[in-house]
mmCIF file of C-alpha atoms in Angstrom:
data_model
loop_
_atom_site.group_PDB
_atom_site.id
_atom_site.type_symbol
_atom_site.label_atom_id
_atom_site.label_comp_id
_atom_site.label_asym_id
_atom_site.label_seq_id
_atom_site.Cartn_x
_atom_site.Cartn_y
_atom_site.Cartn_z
ATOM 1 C CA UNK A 51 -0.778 18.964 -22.230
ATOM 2 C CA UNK A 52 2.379 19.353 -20.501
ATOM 3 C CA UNK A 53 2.454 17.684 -16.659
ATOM 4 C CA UNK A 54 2.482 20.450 -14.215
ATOM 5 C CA UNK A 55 5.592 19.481 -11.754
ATOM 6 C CA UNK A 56 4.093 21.519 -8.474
ATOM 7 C CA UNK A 57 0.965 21.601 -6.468
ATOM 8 C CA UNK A 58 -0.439 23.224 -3.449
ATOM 9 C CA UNK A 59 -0.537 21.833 -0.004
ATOM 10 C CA UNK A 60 -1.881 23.577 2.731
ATOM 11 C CA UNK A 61 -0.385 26.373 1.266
ATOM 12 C CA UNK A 62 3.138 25.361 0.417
ATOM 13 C CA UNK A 63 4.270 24.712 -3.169
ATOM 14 C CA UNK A 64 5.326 21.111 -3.421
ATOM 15 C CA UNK A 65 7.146 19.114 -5.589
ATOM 16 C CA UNK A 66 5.444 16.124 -7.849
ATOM 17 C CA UNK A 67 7.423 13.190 -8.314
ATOM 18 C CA UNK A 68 6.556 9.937 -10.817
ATOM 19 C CA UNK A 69 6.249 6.316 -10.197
ATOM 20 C CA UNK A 70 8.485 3.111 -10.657
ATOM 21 C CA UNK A 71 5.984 2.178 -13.375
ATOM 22 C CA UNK A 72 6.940 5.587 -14.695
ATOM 23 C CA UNK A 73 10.417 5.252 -14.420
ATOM 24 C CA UNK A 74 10.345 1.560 -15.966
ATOM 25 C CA UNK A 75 8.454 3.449 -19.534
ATOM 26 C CA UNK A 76 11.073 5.825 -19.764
ATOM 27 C CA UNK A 77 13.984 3.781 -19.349
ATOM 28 C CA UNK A 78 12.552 1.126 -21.750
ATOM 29 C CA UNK A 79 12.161 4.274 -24.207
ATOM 30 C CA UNK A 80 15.344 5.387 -23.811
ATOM 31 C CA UNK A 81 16.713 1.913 -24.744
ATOM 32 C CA UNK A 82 14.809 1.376 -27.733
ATOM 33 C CA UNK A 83 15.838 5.269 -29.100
ATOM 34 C CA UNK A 84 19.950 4.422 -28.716
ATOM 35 C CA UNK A 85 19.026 0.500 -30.151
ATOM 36 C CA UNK A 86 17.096 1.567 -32.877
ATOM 37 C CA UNK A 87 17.910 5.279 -33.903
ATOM 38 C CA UNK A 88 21.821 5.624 -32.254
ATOM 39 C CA UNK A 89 20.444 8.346 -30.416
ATOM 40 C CA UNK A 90 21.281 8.451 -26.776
ATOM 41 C CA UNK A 91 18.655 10.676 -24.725
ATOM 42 C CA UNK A 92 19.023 12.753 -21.914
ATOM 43 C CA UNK A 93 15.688 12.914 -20.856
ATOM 44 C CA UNK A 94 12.689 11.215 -22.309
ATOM 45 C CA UNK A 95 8.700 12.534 -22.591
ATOM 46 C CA UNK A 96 6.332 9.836 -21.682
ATOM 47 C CA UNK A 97 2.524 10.634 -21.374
ATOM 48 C CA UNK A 98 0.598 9.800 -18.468
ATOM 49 C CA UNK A 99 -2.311 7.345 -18.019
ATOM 50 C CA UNK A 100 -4.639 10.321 -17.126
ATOM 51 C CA UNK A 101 -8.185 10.791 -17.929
ATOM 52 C CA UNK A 102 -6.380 14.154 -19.597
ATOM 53 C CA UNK A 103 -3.556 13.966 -21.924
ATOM 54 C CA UNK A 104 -0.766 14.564 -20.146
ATOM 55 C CA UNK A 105 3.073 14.268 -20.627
ATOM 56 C CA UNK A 106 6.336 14.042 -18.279
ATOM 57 C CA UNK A 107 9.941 14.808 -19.165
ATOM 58 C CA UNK A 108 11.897 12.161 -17.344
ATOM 59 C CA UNK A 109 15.621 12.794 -16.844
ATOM 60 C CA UNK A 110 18.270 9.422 -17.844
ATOM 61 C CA UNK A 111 20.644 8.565 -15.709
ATOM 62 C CA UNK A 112 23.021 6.264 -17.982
ATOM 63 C CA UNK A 113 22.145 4.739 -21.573
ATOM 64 C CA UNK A 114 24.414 2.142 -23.183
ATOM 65 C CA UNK A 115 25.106 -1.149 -25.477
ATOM 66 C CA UNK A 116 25.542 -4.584 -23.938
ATOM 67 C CA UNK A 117 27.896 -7.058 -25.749
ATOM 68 C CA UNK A 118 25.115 -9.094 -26.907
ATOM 69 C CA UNK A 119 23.841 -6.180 -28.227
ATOM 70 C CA UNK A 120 21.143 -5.382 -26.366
ATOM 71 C CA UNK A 121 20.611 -1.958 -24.820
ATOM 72 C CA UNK A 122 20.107 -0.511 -21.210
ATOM 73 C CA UNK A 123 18.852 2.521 -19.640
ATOM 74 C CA UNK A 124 18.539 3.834 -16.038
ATOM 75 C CA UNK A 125 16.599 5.915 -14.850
ATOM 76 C CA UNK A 126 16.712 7.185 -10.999
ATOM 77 C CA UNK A 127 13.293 7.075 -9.407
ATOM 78 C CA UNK A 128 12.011 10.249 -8.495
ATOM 79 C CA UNK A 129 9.502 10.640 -5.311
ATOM 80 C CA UNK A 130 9.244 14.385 -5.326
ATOM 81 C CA UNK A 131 8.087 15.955 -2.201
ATOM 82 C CA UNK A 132 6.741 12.748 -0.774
ATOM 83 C CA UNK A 133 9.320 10.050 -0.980
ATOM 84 C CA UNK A 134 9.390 6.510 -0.108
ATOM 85 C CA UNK A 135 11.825 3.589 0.385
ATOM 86 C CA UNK A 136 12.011 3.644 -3.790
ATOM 87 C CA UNK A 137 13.099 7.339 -4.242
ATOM 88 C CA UNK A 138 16.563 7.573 -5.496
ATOM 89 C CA UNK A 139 17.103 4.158 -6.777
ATOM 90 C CA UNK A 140 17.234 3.190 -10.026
ATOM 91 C CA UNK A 141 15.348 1.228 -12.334
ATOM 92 C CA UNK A 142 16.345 -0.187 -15.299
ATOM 93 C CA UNK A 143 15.021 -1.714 -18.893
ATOM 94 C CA UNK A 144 16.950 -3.989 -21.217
ATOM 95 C CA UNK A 145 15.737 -3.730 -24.629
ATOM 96 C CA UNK A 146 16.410 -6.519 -27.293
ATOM 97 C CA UNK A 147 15.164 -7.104 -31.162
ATOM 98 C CA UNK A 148 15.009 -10.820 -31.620
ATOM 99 C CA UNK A 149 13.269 -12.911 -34.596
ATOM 100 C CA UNK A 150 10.221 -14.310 -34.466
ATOM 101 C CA UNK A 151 11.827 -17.955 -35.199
ATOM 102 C CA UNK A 152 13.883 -17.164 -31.899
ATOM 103 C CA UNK A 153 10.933 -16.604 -29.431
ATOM 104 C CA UNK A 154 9.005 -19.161 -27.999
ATOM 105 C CA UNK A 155 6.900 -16.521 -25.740
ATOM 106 C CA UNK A 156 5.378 -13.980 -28.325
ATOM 107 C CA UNK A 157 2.143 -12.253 -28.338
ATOM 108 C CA UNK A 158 1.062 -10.595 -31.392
ATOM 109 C CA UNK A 159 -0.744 -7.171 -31.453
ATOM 110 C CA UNK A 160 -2.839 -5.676 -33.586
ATOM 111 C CA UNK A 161 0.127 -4.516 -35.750
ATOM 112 C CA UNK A 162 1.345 -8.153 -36.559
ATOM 113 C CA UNK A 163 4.449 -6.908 -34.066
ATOM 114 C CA UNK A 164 5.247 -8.050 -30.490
ATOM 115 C CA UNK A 165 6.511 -7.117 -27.681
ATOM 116 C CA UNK A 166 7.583 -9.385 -24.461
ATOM 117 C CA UNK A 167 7.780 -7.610 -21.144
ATOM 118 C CA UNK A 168 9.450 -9.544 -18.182
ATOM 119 C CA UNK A 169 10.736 -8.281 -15.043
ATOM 120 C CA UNK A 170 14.239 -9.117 -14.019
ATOM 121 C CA UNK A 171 16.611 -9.047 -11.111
ATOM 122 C CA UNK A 172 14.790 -7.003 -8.102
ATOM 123 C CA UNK A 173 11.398 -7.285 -9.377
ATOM 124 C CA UNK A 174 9.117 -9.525 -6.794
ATOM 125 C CA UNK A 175 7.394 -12.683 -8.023
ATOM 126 C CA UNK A 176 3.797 -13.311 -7.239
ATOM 127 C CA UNK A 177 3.471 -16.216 -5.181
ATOM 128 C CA UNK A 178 0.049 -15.825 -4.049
ATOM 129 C CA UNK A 179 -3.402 -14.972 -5.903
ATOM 130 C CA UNK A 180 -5.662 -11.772 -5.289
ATOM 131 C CA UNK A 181 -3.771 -9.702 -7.078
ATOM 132 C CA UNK A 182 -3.635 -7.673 -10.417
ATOM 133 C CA UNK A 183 -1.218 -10.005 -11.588
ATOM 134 C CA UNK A 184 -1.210 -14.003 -12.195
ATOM 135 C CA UNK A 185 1.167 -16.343 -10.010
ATOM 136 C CA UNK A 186 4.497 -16.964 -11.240
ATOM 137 C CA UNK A 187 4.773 -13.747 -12.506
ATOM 138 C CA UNK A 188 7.042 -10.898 -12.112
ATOM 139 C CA UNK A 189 4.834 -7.976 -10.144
ATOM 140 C CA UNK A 190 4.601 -5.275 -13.218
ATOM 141 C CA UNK A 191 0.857 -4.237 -12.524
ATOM 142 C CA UNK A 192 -1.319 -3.421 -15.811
ATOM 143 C CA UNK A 193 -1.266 -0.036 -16.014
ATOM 144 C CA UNK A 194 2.555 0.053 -15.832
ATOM 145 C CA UNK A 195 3.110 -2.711 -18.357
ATOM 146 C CA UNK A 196 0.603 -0.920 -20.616
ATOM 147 C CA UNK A 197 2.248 2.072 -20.452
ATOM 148 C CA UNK A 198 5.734 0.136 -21.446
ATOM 149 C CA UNK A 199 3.889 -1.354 -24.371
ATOM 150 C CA UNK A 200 2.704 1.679 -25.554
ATOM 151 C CA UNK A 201 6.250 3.375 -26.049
ATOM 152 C CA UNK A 202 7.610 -0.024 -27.446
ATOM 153 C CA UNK A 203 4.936 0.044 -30.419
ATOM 154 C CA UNK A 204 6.968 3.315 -31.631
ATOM 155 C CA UNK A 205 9.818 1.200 -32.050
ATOM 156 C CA UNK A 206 8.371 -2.106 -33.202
ATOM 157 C CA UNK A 207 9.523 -3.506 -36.813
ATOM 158 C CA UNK A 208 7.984 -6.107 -38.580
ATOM 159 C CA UNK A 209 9.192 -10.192 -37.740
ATOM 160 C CA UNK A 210 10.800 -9.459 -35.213
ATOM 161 C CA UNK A 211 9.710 -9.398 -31.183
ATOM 162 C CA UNK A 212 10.898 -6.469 -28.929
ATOM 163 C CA UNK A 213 12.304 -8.246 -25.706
ATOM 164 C CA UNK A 214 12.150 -5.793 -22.537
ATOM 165 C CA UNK A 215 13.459 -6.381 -19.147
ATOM 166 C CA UNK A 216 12.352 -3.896 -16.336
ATOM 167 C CA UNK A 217 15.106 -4.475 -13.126
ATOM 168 C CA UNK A 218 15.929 -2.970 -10.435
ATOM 169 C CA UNK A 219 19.392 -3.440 -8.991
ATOM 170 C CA UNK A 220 18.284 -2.683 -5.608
ATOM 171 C CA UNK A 221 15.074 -4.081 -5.170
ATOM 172 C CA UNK A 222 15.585 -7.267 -3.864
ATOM 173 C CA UNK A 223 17.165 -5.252 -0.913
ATOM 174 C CA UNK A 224 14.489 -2.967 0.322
ATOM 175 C CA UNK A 225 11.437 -5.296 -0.744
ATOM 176 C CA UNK A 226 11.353 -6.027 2.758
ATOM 177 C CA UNK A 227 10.414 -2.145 3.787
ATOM 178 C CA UNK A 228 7.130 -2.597 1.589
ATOM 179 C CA UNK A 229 4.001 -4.576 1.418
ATOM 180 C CA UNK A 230 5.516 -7.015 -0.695
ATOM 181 C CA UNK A 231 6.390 -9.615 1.881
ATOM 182 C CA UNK A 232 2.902 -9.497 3.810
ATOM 183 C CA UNK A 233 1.397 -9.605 0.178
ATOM 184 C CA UNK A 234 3.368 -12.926 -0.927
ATOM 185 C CA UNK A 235 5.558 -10.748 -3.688
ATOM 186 C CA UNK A 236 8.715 -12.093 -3.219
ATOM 187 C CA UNK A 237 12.474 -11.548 -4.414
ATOM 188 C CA UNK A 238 11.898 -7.918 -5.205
ATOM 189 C CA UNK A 239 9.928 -4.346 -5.528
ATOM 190 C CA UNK A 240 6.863 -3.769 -7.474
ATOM 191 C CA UNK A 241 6.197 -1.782 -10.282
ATOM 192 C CA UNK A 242 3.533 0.291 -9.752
ATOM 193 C CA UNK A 243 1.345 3.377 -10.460
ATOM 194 C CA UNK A 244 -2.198 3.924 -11.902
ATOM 195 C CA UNK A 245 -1.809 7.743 -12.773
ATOM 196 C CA UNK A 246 2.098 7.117 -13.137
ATOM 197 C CA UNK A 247 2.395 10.840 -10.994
ATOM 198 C CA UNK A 248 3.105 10.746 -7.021
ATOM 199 C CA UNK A 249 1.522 13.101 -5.513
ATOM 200 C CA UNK A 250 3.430 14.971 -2.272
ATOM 201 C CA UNK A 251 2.750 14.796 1.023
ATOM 202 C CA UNK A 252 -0.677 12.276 -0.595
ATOM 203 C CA UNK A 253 -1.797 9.175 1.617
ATOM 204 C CA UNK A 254 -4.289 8.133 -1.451
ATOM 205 C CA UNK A 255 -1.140 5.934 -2.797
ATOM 206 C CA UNK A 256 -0.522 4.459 0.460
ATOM 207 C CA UNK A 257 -4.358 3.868 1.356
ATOM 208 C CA UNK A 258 -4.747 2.056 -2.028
ATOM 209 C CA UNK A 259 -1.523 0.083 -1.668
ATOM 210 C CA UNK A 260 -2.872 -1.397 1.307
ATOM 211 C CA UNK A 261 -6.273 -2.817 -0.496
ATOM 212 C CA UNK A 262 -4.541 -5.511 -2.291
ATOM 213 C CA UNK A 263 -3.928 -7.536 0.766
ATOM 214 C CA UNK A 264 -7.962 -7.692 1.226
ATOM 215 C CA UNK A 265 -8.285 -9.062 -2.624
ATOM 216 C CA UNK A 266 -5.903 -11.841 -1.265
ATOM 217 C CA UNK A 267 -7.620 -13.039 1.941
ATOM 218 C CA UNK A 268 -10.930 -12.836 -0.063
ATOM 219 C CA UNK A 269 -9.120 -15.160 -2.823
ATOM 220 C CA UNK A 270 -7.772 -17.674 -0.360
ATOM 221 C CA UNK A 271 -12.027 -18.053 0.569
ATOM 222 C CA UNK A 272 -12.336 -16.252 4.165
ATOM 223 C CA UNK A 273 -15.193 -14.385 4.875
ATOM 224 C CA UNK A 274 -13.438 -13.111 7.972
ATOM 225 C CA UNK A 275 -10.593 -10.471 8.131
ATOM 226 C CA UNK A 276 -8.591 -9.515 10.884
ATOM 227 C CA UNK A 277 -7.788 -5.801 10.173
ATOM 228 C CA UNK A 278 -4.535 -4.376 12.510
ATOM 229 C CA UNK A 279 -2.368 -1.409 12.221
ATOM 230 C CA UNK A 280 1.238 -3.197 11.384
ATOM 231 C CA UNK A 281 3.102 -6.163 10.984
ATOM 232 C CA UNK A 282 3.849 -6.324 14.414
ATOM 233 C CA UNK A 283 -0.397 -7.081 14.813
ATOM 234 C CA UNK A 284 -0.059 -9.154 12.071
ATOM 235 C CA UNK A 285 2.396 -11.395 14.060
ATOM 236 C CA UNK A 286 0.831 -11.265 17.282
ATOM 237 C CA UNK A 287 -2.534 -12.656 15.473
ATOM 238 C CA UNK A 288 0.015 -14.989 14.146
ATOM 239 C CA UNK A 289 0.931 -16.048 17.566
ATOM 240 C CA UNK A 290 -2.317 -16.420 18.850
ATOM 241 C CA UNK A 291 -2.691 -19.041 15.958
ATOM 242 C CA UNK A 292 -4.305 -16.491 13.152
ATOM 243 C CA UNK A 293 -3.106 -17.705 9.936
ATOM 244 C CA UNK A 294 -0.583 -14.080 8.200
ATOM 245 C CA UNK A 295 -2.757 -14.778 4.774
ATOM 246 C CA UNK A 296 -6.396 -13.811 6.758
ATOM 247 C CA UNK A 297 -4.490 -10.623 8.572
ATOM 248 C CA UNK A 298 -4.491 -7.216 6.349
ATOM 249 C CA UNK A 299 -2.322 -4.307 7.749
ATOM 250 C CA UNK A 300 -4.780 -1.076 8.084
ATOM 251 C CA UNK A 301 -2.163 1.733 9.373
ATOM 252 C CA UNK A 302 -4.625 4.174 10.703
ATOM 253 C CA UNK A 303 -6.690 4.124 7.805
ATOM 254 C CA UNK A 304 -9.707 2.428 10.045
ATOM 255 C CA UNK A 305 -12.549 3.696 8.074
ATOM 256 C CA UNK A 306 -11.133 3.656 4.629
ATOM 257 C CA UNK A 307 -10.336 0.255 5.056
ATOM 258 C CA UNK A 308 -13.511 -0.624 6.420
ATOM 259 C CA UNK A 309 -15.322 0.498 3.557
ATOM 260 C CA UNK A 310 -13.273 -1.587 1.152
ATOM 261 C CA UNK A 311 -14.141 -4.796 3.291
ATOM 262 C CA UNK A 312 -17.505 -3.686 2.747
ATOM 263 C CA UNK A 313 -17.483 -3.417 -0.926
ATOM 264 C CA UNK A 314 -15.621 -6.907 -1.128
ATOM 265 C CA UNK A 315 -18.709 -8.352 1.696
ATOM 266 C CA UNK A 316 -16.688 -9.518 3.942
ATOM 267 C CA UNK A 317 -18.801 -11.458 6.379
ATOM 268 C CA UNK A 318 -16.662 -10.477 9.781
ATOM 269 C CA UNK A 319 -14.150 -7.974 10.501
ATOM 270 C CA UNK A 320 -12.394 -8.563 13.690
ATOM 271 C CA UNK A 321 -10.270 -4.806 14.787
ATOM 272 C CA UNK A 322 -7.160 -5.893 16.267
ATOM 273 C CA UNK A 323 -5.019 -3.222 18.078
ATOM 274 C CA UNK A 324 -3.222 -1.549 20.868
ATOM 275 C CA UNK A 325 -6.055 0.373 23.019
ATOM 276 C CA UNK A 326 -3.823 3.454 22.527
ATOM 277 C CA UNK A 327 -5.150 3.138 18.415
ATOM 278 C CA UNK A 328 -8.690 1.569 18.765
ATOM 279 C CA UNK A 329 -9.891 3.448 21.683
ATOM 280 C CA UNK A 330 -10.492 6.507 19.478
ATOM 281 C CA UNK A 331 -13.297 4.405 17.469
ATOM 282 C CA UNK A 332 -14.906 4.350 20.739
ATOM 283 C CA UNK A 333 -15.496 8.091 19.971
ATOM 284 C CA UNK A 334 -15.867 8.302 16.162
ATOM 285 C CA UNK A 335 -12.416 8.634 15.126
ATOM 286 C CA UNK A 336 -11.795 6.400 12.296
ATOM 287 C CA UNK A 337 -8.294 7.877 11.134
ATOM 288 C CA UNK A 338 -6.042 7.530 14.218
ATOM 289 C CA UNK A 339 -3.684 9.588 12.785
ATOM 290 C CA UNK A 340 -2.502 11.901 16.171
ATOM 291 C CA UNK A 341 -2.251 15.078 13.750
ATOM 292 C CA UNK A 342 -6.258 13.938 12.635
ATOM 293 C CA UNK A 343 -7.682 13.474 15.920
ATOM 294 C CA UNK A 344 -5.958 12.398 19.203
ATOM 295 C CA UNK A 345 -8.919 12.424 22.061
ATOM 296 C CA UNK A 346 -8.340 9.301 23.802
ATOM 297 C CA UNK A 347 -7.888 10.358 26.967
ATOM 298 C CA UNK A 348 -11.301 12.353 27.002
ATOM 299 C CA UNK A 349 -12.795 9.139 25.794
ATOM 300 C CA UNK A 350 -11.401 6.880 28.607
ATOM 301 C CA UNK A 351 -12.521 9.868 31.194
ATOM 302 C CA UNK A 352 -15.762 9.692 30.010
ATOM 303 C CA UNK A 353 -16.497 6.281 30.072
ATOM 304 C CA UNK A 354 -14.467 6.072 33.444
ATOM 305 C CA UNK A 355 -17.178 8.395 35.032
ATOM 306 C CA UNK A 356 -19.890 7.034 33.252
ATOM 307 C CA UNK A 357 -19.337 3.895 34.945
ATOM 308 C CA UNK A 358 -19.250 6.083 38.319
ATOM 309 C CA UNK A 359 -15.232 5.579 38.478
ATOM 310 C CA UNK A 360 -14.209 8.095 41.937
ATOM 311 C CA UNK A 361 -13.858 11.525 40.972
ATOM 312 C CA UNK A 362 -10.018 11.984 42.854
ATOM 313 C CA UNK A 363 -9.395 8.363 40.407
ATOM 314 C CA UNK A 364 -10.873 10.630 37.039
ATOM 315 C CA UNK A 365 -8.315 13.090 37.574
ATOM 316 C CA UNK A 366 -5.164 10.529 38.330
ATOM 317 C CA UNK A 367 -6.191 9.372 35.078
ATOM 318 C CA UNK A 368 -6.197 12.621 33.121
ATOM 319 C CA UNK A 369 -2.717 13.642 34.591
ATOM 320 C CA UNK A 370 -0.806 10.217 33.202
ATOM 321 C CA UNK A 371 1.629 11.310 30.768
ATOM 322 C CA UNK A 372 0.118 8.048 28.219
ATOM 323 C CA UNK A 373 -2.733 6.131 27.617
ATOM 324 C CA UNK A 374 -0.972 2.830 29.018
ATOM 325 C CA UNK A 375 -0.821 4.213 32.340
ATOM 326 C CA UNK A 376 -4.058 5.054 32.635
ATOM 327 C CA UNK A 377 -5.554 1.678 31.227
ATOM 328 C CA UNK A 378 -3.238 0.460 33.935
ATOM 329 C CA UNK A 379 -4.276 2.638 36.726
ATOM 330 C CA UNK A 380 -7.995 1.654 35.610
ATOM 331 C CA UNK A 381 -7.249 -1.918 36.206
ATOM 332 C CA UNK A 382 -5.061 -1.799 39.244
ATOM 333 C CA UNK A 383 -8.296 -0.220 40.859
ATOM 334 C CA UNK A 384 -10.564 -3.144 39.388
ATOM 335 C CA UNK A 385 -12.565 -1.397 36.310
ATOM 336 C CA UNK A 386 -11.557 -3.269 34.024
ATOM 337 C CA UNK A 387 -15.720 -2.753 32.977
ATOM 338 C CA UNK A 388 -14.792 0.741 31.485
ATOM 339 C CA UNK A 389 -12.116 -0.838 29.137
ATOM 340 C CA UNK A 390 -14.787 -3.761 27.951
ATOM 341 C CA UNK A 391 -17.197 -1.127 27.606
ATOM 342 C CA UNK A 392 -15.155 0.827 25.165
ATOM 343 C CA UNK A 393 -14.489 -2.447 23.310
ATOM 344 C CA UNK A 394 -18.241 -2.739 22.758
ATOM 345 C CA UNK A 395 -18.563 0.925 21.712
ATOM 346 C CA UNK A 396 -15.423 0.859 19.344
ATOM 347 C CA UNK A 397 -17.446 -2.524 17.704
ATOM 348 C CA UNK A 398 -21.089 -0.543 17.603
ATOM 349 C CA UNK A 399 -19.532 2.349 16.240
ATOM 350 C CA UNK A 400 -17.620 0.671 13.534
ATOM 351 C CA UNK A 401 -20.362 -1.178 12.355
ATOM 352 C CA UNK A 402 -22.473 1.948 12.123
ATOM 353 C CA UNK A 403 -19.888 3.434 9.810
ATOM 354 C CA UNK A 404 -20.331 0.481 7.537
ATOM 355 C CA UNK A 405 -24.208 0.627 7.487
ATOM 356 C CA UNK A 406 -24.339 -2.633 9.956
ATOM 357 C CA UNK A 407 -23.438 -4.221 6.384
ATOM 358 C CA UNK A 408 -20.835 -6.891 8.298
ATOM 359 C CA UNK A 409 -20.743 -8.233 11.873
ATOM 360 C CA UNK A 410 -17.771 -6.199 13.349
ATOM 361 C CA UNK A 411 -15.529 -7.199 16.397
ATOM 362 C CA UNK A 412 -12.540 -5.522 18.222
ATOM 363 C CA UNK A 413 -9.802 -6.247 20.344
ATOM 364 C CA UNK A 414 -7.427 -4.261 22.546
ATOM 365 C CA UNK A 415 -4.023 -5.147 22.877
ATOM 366 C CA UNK A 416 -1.360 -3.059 26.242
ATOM 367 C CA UNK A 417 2.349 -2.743 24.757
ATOM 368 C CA UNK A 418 3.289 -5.980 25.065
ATOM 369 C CA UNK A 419 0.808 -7.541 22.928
ATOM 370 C CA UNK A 420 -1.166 -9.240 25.406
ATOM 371 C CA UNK A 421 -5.189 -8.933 25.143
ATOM 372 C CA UNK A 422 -6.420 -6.176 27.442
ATOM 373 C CA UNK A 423 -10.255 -6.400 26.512
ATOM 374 C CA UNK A 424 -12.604 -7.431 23.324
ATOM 375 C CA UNK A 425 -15.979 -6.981 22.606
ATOM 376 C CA UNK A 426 -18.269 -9.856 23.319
ATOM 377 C CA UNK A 427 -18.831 -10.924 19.471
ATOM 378 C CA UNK A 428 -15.000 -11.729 19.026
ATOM 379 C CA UNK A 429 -15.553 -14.834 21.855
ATOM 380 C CA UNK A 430 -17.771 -16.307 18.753
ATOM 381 C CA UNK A 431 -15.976 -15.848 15.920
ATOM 382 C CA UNK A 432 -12.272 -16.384 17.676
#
């Protein structure tokens, strides 16, 4: 079934794009159609790890011999309508025969043939466990390397191993705009992709790249998480002498990633966030996306007068042009109570959301990092 290249999003026709794990299987079949068939492609067809049976036409950039006589292939990474820091770069496979005698490293399949995949220059080595792949290794995630394999058992010939090298020139370079750092994947990019399609304008990719970092805090043994929206959390936990490896980077994917600590039983989750973020749990809001929901202000208000805050004071609040200022105003007048109280609601909502299924605490943060107020539970765990 041929791979339909548009969908519909809120009524606009948008583009598909295709993964670096993608991108990797069609370079590395490029390669082995000029190495072992002198036949240089212009685009490739690769099918897609899909419960259907699906296939993608994948444009080459550049295919050519190497003096050793090896061959490469690059193909430019293609995002579609929802791009990230890897659309337009290219990735690259090397593709090698060498004899059996001549390769220490060789896994046979079920065709008496082998194939070695390794990742080269710009591909990130696992440093730390939790993840899909081992230590020590270059990050090429199953699905991806399956994929590869597949395409290289077209070309396979008898005593001799197919060597393939996935690179990409540039990864090194913007590794540090990913996960990869706060994950221990260092040196380089990933090579990802489950479905091997990106979907546009689609936060499932991003919501699932996130999970990995909860595999590795529940590897390293804690039963405790700190959850925050971003690395700058991350380093004020850090600073307030949380270990990086037990913090996990959220974005505003509360809920969602709430639910995955519950599935890995987590003991504790301790929320750690500007109030301008976690103040909407306080009402229900578990994506804090602004374009989702953005009520914070009517949330302060209404815990301002609930705790009999001055009616002139209520409306001094609702006319501050941010959230900060009002907190501030709140505290300059000594009610301080309203912000603790939304701590405690943010902490009894969240753990209704899970079920009560793990002990949840929370902890609001001004601009500058410094604590503003945190439910009572965090004084016993922190």
């Amino acid at each position: 079934m041929e791979w339909q290249p548009y969908r519909l999003v809120e009524g606009r026709k948008l583009r598909r794009g295709f993964t670096t794990g993608a991108a990797a299987t069609a370079a590395t079949k490029a390669a082995l159609e000029l190495l072992s068939r002198q036949f240089v492609s212009s685009k490739v067809d690769i099918s897609l790890p899909t419960q259907q049976e699906y296939t993608v036409s994948i444009p080459i950039d550049s295919c050519f011999y190497n003096k050793d006589g090896s061959v490469t292939a690059f193909v430019i990474k293609d995002g579609g309508d929802d791009p990230d820091v890897t659309n337009g770069i290219k990735i690259g496979a090397t593709v090698k025969y060498v004899s059996f005698l001549n390769h220490t490293d060789t896994t046979l399949d079920e065709s008496n043939q082998a194939i070695h995949i390794n990742g080269g220059t710009g591909i990130g080595i696992v440093t730390k466990q939790g993840l899909k792949v081992r230590v020590g290794e270059h990050a090429i995630n199953p699905v991806p390397r399956q994929m590869i394999k597949n395409v290289a058992k077209t070309y396979a010939q008898r005593g001799k191993t197919i060597n393939i090298t996935i690179f990409v020139p540039e990864g090194e370079k913007i590794a540090h705009k990913t996960l990869n750092p706060a994950l221990g994947i260092i040196g380089g990019i990933s090579i990802l992709g489950t479905t091997g399609i990106v979907e546009p304008m689609s936060e499932e990719a991003y919501k699932e790249s996130l999970v990995p970092q909860l595999d590795m805090v529940q590897a390293l043994g804690y039963d405790t998480v700190f959850l925050t929206p971003g690395r700058r959390g991350q380093l004020t936990l850090n600073s307030f002498g949380i270990p990086l490896e037990q913090t996990v980077q959220m974005s505003n994917f509360v809920g969602y990633m709430l639910k995955e600590c519950q599935i890995r039983k987590f003991k504790k989750v301790i929320l750690f966030g500007t109030q301008g973020k976690l103040i909407k749990l306080a009402g229900g809001i578990f994506h804090t996306h602004h374009r989702v929901a953005d009520a914070r202000i009517e949330i302060l208000i209404s815990e301002a007068a609930l705790n009999e805050v001055p009616i002139d004071l209520l409306f001094q609040l609702r006319n501050e042009v941010t959230i900060e200022a009002s907190v501030k105003l709140l505290q300059e007048h000594g009610y301080h109570v309203v912000l603790q109280k939304l701590c405690e609601k943010a902490a009894m909502k969240a753990a209704d959301y899970i079920q009560n299924e793990i002990e949840i605490g929370v902890v609001f943060l001004d601009i500058d990092g410094k604590i503003v107020a945190k439910s009572n539970s965090v004084d016993q765990w922190w």
